[in-house]
Short mmCIF file of C-alpha atoms and ligand atoms in Angstrom, two decimals:
data_model
loop_
_atom_site.label_atom_id
_atom_site.label_comp_id
_atom_site.label_asym_id
_atom_site.label_seq_id
_atom_site.Cartn_x
_atom_site.Cartn_y
_atom_site.Cartn_z
CA MET A 1 80.94 24.05 -110.29
CA GLU A 2 81.49 25.47 -106.84
CA ILE A 3 79.09 28.03 -105.38
CA ILE A 4 80.76 30.65 -103.23
CA HIS A 5 79.01 32.91 -100.74
CA THR A 6 81.82 34.48 -98.72
CA ILE A 7 84.74 36.78 -99.45
CA GLU A 8 87.16 34.45 -97.61
CA GLN A 9 86.16 31.44 -99.76
CA LEU A 10 86.59 33.44 -102.96
CA GLN A 11 89.93 34.91 -101.92
CA ASN A 12 91.29 31.50 -100.91
CA ILE A 13 90.28 29.98 -104.22
CA ARG A 14 91.62 32.91 -106.25
CA LYS A 15 95.00 32.75 -104.47
CA ASN A 16 95.59 29.30 -105.88
CA ILE A 17 94.62 30.06 -109.47
CA ASN A 18 97.50 30.78 -111.80
CA ALA A 19 95.64 30.89 -115.10
CA THR A 20 93.48 33.15 -117.24
CA VAL A 21 90.28 34.04 -115.39
CA GLY A 22 87.24 35.12 -117.40
CA PHE A 23 84.68 36.98 -115.27
CA VAL A 24 81.02 37.64 -116.02
CA PRO A 25 79.36 39.90 -113.42
CA THR A 26 75.56 39.70 -113.47
CA MET A 27 72.51 40.56 -111.40
CA GLY A 28 71.04 37.11 -112.08
CA ALA A 29 67.77 36.19 -113.84
CA LEU A 30 70.15 34.87 -116.47
CA HIS A 31 68.98 34.79 -120.09
CA ASN A 32 70.57 34.08 -123.46
CA GLY A 33 72.36 37.44 -123.36
CA HIS A 34 74.22 36.39 -120.20
CA ILE A 35 74.76 32.91 -121.62
CA SER A 36 76.50 34.42 -124.64
CA LEU A 37 78.88 36.31 -122.30
CA ILE A 38 79.59 33.16 -120.30
CA LYS A 39 80.24 31.18 -123.51
CA LYS A 40 82.73 33.82 -124.68
CA ALA A 41 84.46 33.68 -121.31
CA ARG A 42 84.50 29.86 -121.44
CA GLU A 43 86.05 29.80 -124.93
CA ALA A 44 88.89 32.15 -124.03
CA ASN A 45 89.83 31.36 -120.43
CA GLU A 46 91.02 28.46 -118.31
CA ILE A 47 88.82 29.47 -115.37
CA VAL A 48 85.38 31.10 -115.57
CA ILE A 49 83.82 32.93 -112.64
CA VAL A 50 80.27 34.33 -112.72
CA SER A 51 78.79 36.55 -110.03
CA VAL A 52 75.09 36.92 -109.30
CA PHE A 53 74.47 39.95 -107.12
CA VAL A 54 71.59 42.41 -107.30
CA ASN A 55 73.62 45.46 -106.38
CA PRO A 56 71.54 47.84 -104.23
CA THR A 57 73.80 50.87 -104.76
CA GLN A 58 72.98 51.14 -108.47
CA PHE A 59 69.21 51.39 -107.90
CA LEU A 60 67.69 54.78 -107.18
CA ALA A 61 64.95 55.24 -104.61
CA GLY A 62 61.66 54.13 -106.17
CA GLU A 63 63.32 51.90 -108.78
CA ASP A 64 62.73 48.14 -109.04
CA LEU A 65 65.32 46.84 -106.51
CA GLU A 66 62.70 45.03 -104.43
CA LYS A 67 60.94 43.43 -107.38
CA TYR A 68 64.04 42.79 -109.53
CA PRO A 69 63.54 39.22 -110.84
CA LYS A 70 65.29 36.54 -108.75
CA LYS A 71 65.77 33.09 -110.24
CA THR A 72 68.45 31.55 -108.05
CA GLU A 73 67.81 27.88 -108.87
CA ALA A 74 67.61 28.51 -112.62
CA ASP A 75 70.75 30.69 -112.50
CA ILE A 76 72.69 27.89 -110.78
CA LYS A 77 71.50 25.35 -113.36
CA ILE A 78 72.42 27.63 -116.27
CA CYS A 79 75.92 28.23 -114.88
CA GLN A 80 76.38 24.48 -114.40
CA LEU A 81 75.31 23.79 -117.98
CA CYS A 82 77.67 26.51 -119.24
CA LYS A 83 80.53 24.84 -117.36
CA VAL A 84 81.24 27.78 -115.09
CA ASP A 85 83.94 26.92 -112.54
CA TYR A 86 82.86 29.22 -109.70
CA LEU A 87 79.58 31.02 -109.08
CA PHE A 88 79.86 33.86 -106.57
CA MET A 89 76.53 34.73 -104.89
CA PRO A 90 77.20 37.13 -102.03
CA LEU A 91 74.69 38.87 -99.76
CA ALA A 92 74.52 42.67 -99.76
CA THR A 93 75.92 42.63 -96.21
CA THR A 94 78.90 40.63 -97.48
CA MET A 95 79.67 43.16 -100.20
CA TYR A 96 79.07 46.40 -98.31
CA THR A 97 79.83 47.90 -94.92
CA GLN A 98 78.70 51.25 -93.52
CA ASP A 99 80.48 54.45 -94.59
CA GLU A 100 82.61 53.11 -97.41
CA VAL A 101 85.16 54.61 -99.78
CA LEU A 102 82.97 55.70 -102.69
CA ILE A 103 83.61 55.67 -106.41
CA LYS A 104 82.45 58.63 -108.46
CA ALA A 105 81.75 58.06 -112.14
CA PRO A 106 83.33 60.67 -114.45
CA LEU A 107 80.94 63.59 -114.79
CA LEU A 108 80.88 64.07 -118.55
CA ARG A 109 80.33 60.48 -119.54
CA SER A 110 78.06 59.47 -116.68
CA TYR A 111 75.65 62.38 -116.18
CA THR A 112 74.13 62.25 -119.66
CA LEU A 113 71.56 59.82 -121.03
CA GLU A 114 71.12 57.00 -118.48
CA GLY A 115 73.04 58.98 -115.86
CA GLU A 116 70.85 62.04 -116.35
CA ARG A 117 67.69 59.97 -115.82
CA ARG A 118 69.24 57.86 -113.08
CA PRO A 119 71.63 60.20 -111.23
CA GLY A 120 74.13 58.21 -109.19
CA HIS A 121 73.33 54.93 -110.96
CA PHE A 122 76.76 54.67 -112.54
CA ASP A 123 78.52 55.51 -109.27
CA GLY A 124 76.88 52.36 -107.87
CA VAL A 125 77.72 50.28 -110.93
CA LEU A 126 81.39 51.28 -110.86
CA GLN A 127 81.52 50.77 -107.08
CA VAL A 128 80.34 47.19 -107.27
CA VAL A 129 82.29 46.31 -110.43
CA LEU A 130 85.50 47.61 -108.84
CA LYS A 131 84.81 45.58 -105.68
CA LEU A 132 84.10 42.47 -107.75
CA PHE A 133 87.24 43.05 -109.83
CA GLY A 134 89.22 43.37 -106.58
CA LEU A 135 87.92 40.02 -105.37
CA VAL A 136 87.89 38.02 -108.60
CA LYS A 137 91.03 39.61 -110.09
CA PRO A 138 89.96 38.61 -113.60
CA THR A 139 92.30 38.66 -116.56
CA HIS A 140 89.25 39.15 -118.82
CA ALA A 141 85.80 40.59 -118.01
CA TYR A 142 82.75 40.36 -120.26
CA PHE A 143 80.04 43.02 -120.65
CA GLY A 144 77.17 43.38 -123.12
CA LYS A 145 76.98 46.24 -125.61
CA LYS A 146 73.30 46.65 -124.70
CA ASP A 147 74.38 48.64 -121.65
CA ALA A 148 76.63 50.74 -123.85
CA GLN A 149 77.16 53.60 -121.43
CA GLN A 150 77.94 51.19 -118.59
CA LEU A 151 80.44 49.39 -120.83
CA SER A 152 82.10 52.65 -121.80
CA LEU A 153 82.40 53.76 -118.15
CA ILE A 154 83.82 50.41 -117.05
CA MET A 155 86.40 50.64 -119.83
CA GLN A 156 87.28 54.15 -118.66
CA MET A 157 87.58 52.98 -115.04
CA ASN A 158 89.84 50.15 -116.17
CA GLU A 159 92.09 52.70 -117.89
CA ASN A 160 91.94 55.46 -115.28
CA LEU A 161 92.63 53.13 -112.33
CA PHE A 162 95.25 51.10 -114.28
CA LEU A 163 93.40 47.86 -113.55
CA GLY A 164 94.95 46.07 -116.51
CA ILE A 165 91.93 43.86 -117.19
CA THR A 166 90.97 42.98 -120.76
CA ILE A 167 87.38 44.21 -121.05
CA VAL A 168 85.55 42.25 -123.74
CA PRO A 169 82.47 43.98 -125.25
CA CYS A 170 79.87 41.42 -126.39
CA GLU A 171 77.13 41.75 -129.00
CA ILE A 172 73.50 42.41 -128.09
CA ILE A 173 71.44 39.22 -128.16
CA ARG A 174 67.90 39.55 -129.52
CA GLU A 175 64.75 37.44 -129.70
CA SER A 176 63.95 36.26 -133.23
CA ASP A 177 61.53 39.21 -133.59
CA GLY A 178 64.24 41.73 -132.69
CA LEU A 179 63.51 42.50 -129.01
CA ALA A 180 66.82 42.89 -127.16
CA LEU A 181 67.09 40.44 -124.28
CA SER A 182 66.79 42.02 -120.85
CA SER A 183 65.92 40.66 -117.41
CA ARG A 184 63.30 43.42 -117.28
CA ASN A 185 61.39 42.04 -120.32
CA VAL A 186 59.48 39.81 -117.89
CA TYR A 187 57.64 42.91 -116.65
CA LEU A 188 56.00 43.41 -120.09
CA SER A 189 52.47 42.21 -120.84
CA ASP A 190 51.94 40.57 -124.25
CA GLU A 191 50.57 43.82 -125.61
CA GLN A 192 53.48 45.84 -124.24
CA ARG A 193 55.96 43.33 -125.63
CA THR A 194 54.44 43.79 -129.09
CA GLN A 195 54.69 47.57 -128.70
CA ALA A 196 58.34 47.19 -127.65
CA LEU A 197 59.22 45.73 -131.06
CA ALA A 198 59.13 49.29 -132.42
CA ILE A 199 62.44 49.91 -130.61
CA SER A 200 64.52 47.44 -132.62
CA LYS A 201 62.52 48.31 -135.77
CA SER A 202 63.53 51.95 -135.41
CA LEU A 203 67.19 51.01 -134.86
CA ASN A 204 67.09 48.78 -137.95
CA SER A 205 65.54 51.54 -139.99
CA ALA A 206 68.30 53.90 -138.80
CA GLY A 207 70.85 51.34 -140.01
CA LYS A 208 69.11 51.16 -143.39
CA LEU A 209 68.99 54.95 -143.78
CA ILE A 210 72.70 55.13 -142.99
CA GLY A 211 73.31 52.34 -145.52
CA ARG A 212 71.61 54.57 -148.09
CA GLY A 213 74.01 57.39 -147.28
CA ILE A 214 71.79 59.49 -144.98
CA LEU A 215 74.14 60.63 -142.23
CA GLU A 216 72.33 63.63 -140.67
CA CYS A 217 71.24 62.61 -137.18
CA ASP A 218 68.16 64.91 -137.27
CA LEU A 219 66.75 63.13 -140.30
CA ILE A 220 67.43 59.69 -138.84
CA GLN A 221 65.93 60.71 -135.49
CA GLU A 222 62.72 61.91 -137.17
CA SER A 223 62.22 58.58 -138.89
CA MET A 224 62.95 56.69 -135.63
CA GLN A 225 60.44 58.84 -133.73
CA ASN A 226 57.77 58.05 -136.32
CA ILE A 227 58.33 54.32 -135.91
CA MET A 228 58.13 54.66 -132.11
CA ALA A 229 55.18 57.09 -132.22
CA ASP A 230 53.16 54.95 -129.78
CA LEU A 231 55.93 54.72 -127.19
CA GLU A 232 56.95 57.12 -124.44
CA ILE A 233 60.44 57.99 -125.70
CA GLU A 234 62.88 59.18 -123.03
CA TYR A 235 65.69 59.76 -125.47
CA ILE A 236 67.10 58.95 -128.87
CA ALA A 237 70.79 59.86 -128.79
CA PHE A 238 73.62 59.89 -131.28
CA VAL A 239 77.10 59.66 -129.74
CA ASP A 240 80.58 58.60 -130.69
CA ARG A 241 82.23 55.71 -128.86
CA ALA A 242 83.42 58.12 -126.14
CA PHE A 243 79.83 59.27 -125.65
CA ASN A 244 80.28 62.73 -127.17
CA LYS A 245 77.10 63.93 -128.85
CA ILE A 246 77.34 64.02 -132.66
CA ASP A 247 75.19 65.64 -135.38
CA LYS A 248 76.42 63.51 -138.25
CA ILE A 249 77.00 59.76 -138.29
CA ILE A 250 80.67 58.82 -138.20
CA LEU A 251 80.90 55.38 -139.77
CA GLY A 252 82.71 52.99 -137.41
CA ASN A 253 82.43 55.42 -134.48
CA THR A 254 78.75 55.96 -133.72
CA ILE A 255 76.28 54.50 -131.25
CA ILE A 256 72.58 55.29 -131.57
CA LEU A 257 70.85 54.79 -128.23
CA ILE A 258 67.21 54.63 -127.24
CA ALA A 259 65.45 54.64 -123.88
CA VAL A 260 61.69 54.27 -123.70
CA LYS A 261 59.09 53.65 -121.07
CA ILE A 262 56.35 51.14 -121.69
CA GLY A 263 53.93 51.26 -118.77
CA SER A 264 56.23 51.33 -115.77
CA THR A 265 59.01 49.39 -117.52
CA ARG A 266 62.06 51.21 -118.83
CA LEU A 267 63.80 49.60 -121.79
CA ILE A 268 67.07 50.57 -123.46
CA ASP A 269 68.57 49.43 -126.72
CA ASN A 270 71.18 50.62 -129.21
CA ILE A 271 72.98 49.99 -132.45
CA TRP A 272 76.72 50.39 -133.08
CA ILE A 273 77.43 51.87 -136.50
O1 LIG B 1 74.89 44.94 -116.09
C1 LIG B 1 74.61 44.48 -114.96
O2 LIG B 1 73.96 43.44 -114.82
C2 LIG B 1 75.09 45.21 -113.71
O3 LIG B 1 75.06 46.59 -113.89
C3 LIG B 1 76.49 44.75 -113.25
C4 LIG B 1 77.55 45.07 -114.27
C5 LIG B 1 76.46 43.25 -112.98
C6 LIG B 1 76.84 45.47 -111.95
O4 LIG B 1 75.92 45.22 -110.95
#
């Protein structure tokens, strides 16, 4: 595996690749969720490129940019073990200059839910993903369904800007007790981690209710709220795959999303129905 720090290095390498390129963009602190994306990329592509870059433009003032977990040595080891070909680890000054062309996320899909709580967050995500796509020129790019709204916006950007990349949505990876993997789980104390299990429990119970034929979102939401009674719920949302709000579950075209705060840690999770 080759570690790349500069744009020139990456562009020179990419110029000489005439093969399928699977790309996994990450912010590091790699866990089994990322590993599952890398494995998918490895299975389906001749070349695999992973990026580790904590992108400052997607953090709002007062968010956890400064304390975002950094595990450079472990990330390198994991990528080596997963047989990644190239690991791109740029500095912020390598990726950004002053006064840049800016990307604006589409208003309807990006200023609800996560975008409403974190205004501008998705502008930053799309900005960096487009830059990374421009450098890596992947044939395939891998994103987790856990960040469902991010995934949906990246798919829309791919379509709207005619990027022609195959975006591969990947399943949410969970601990054996149901907690969805996230780099931010390290912020949780043992007690908070136990409390956080109510999130996946409520999503499972929603799945069970739907399995029993209950399709009214109000009823499902009430039961989910009861299960998460001890948590500070930011939202429970029912949307179709295009992120339009729905009142009744549409089988095969629904995502139920949750955001909660536990102490100062924000966690999100979802289930695709
Ligand atoms: O999902 C993430 O880790 C980030 O939002 C991404 C896609 C790597 C962009 O910084």
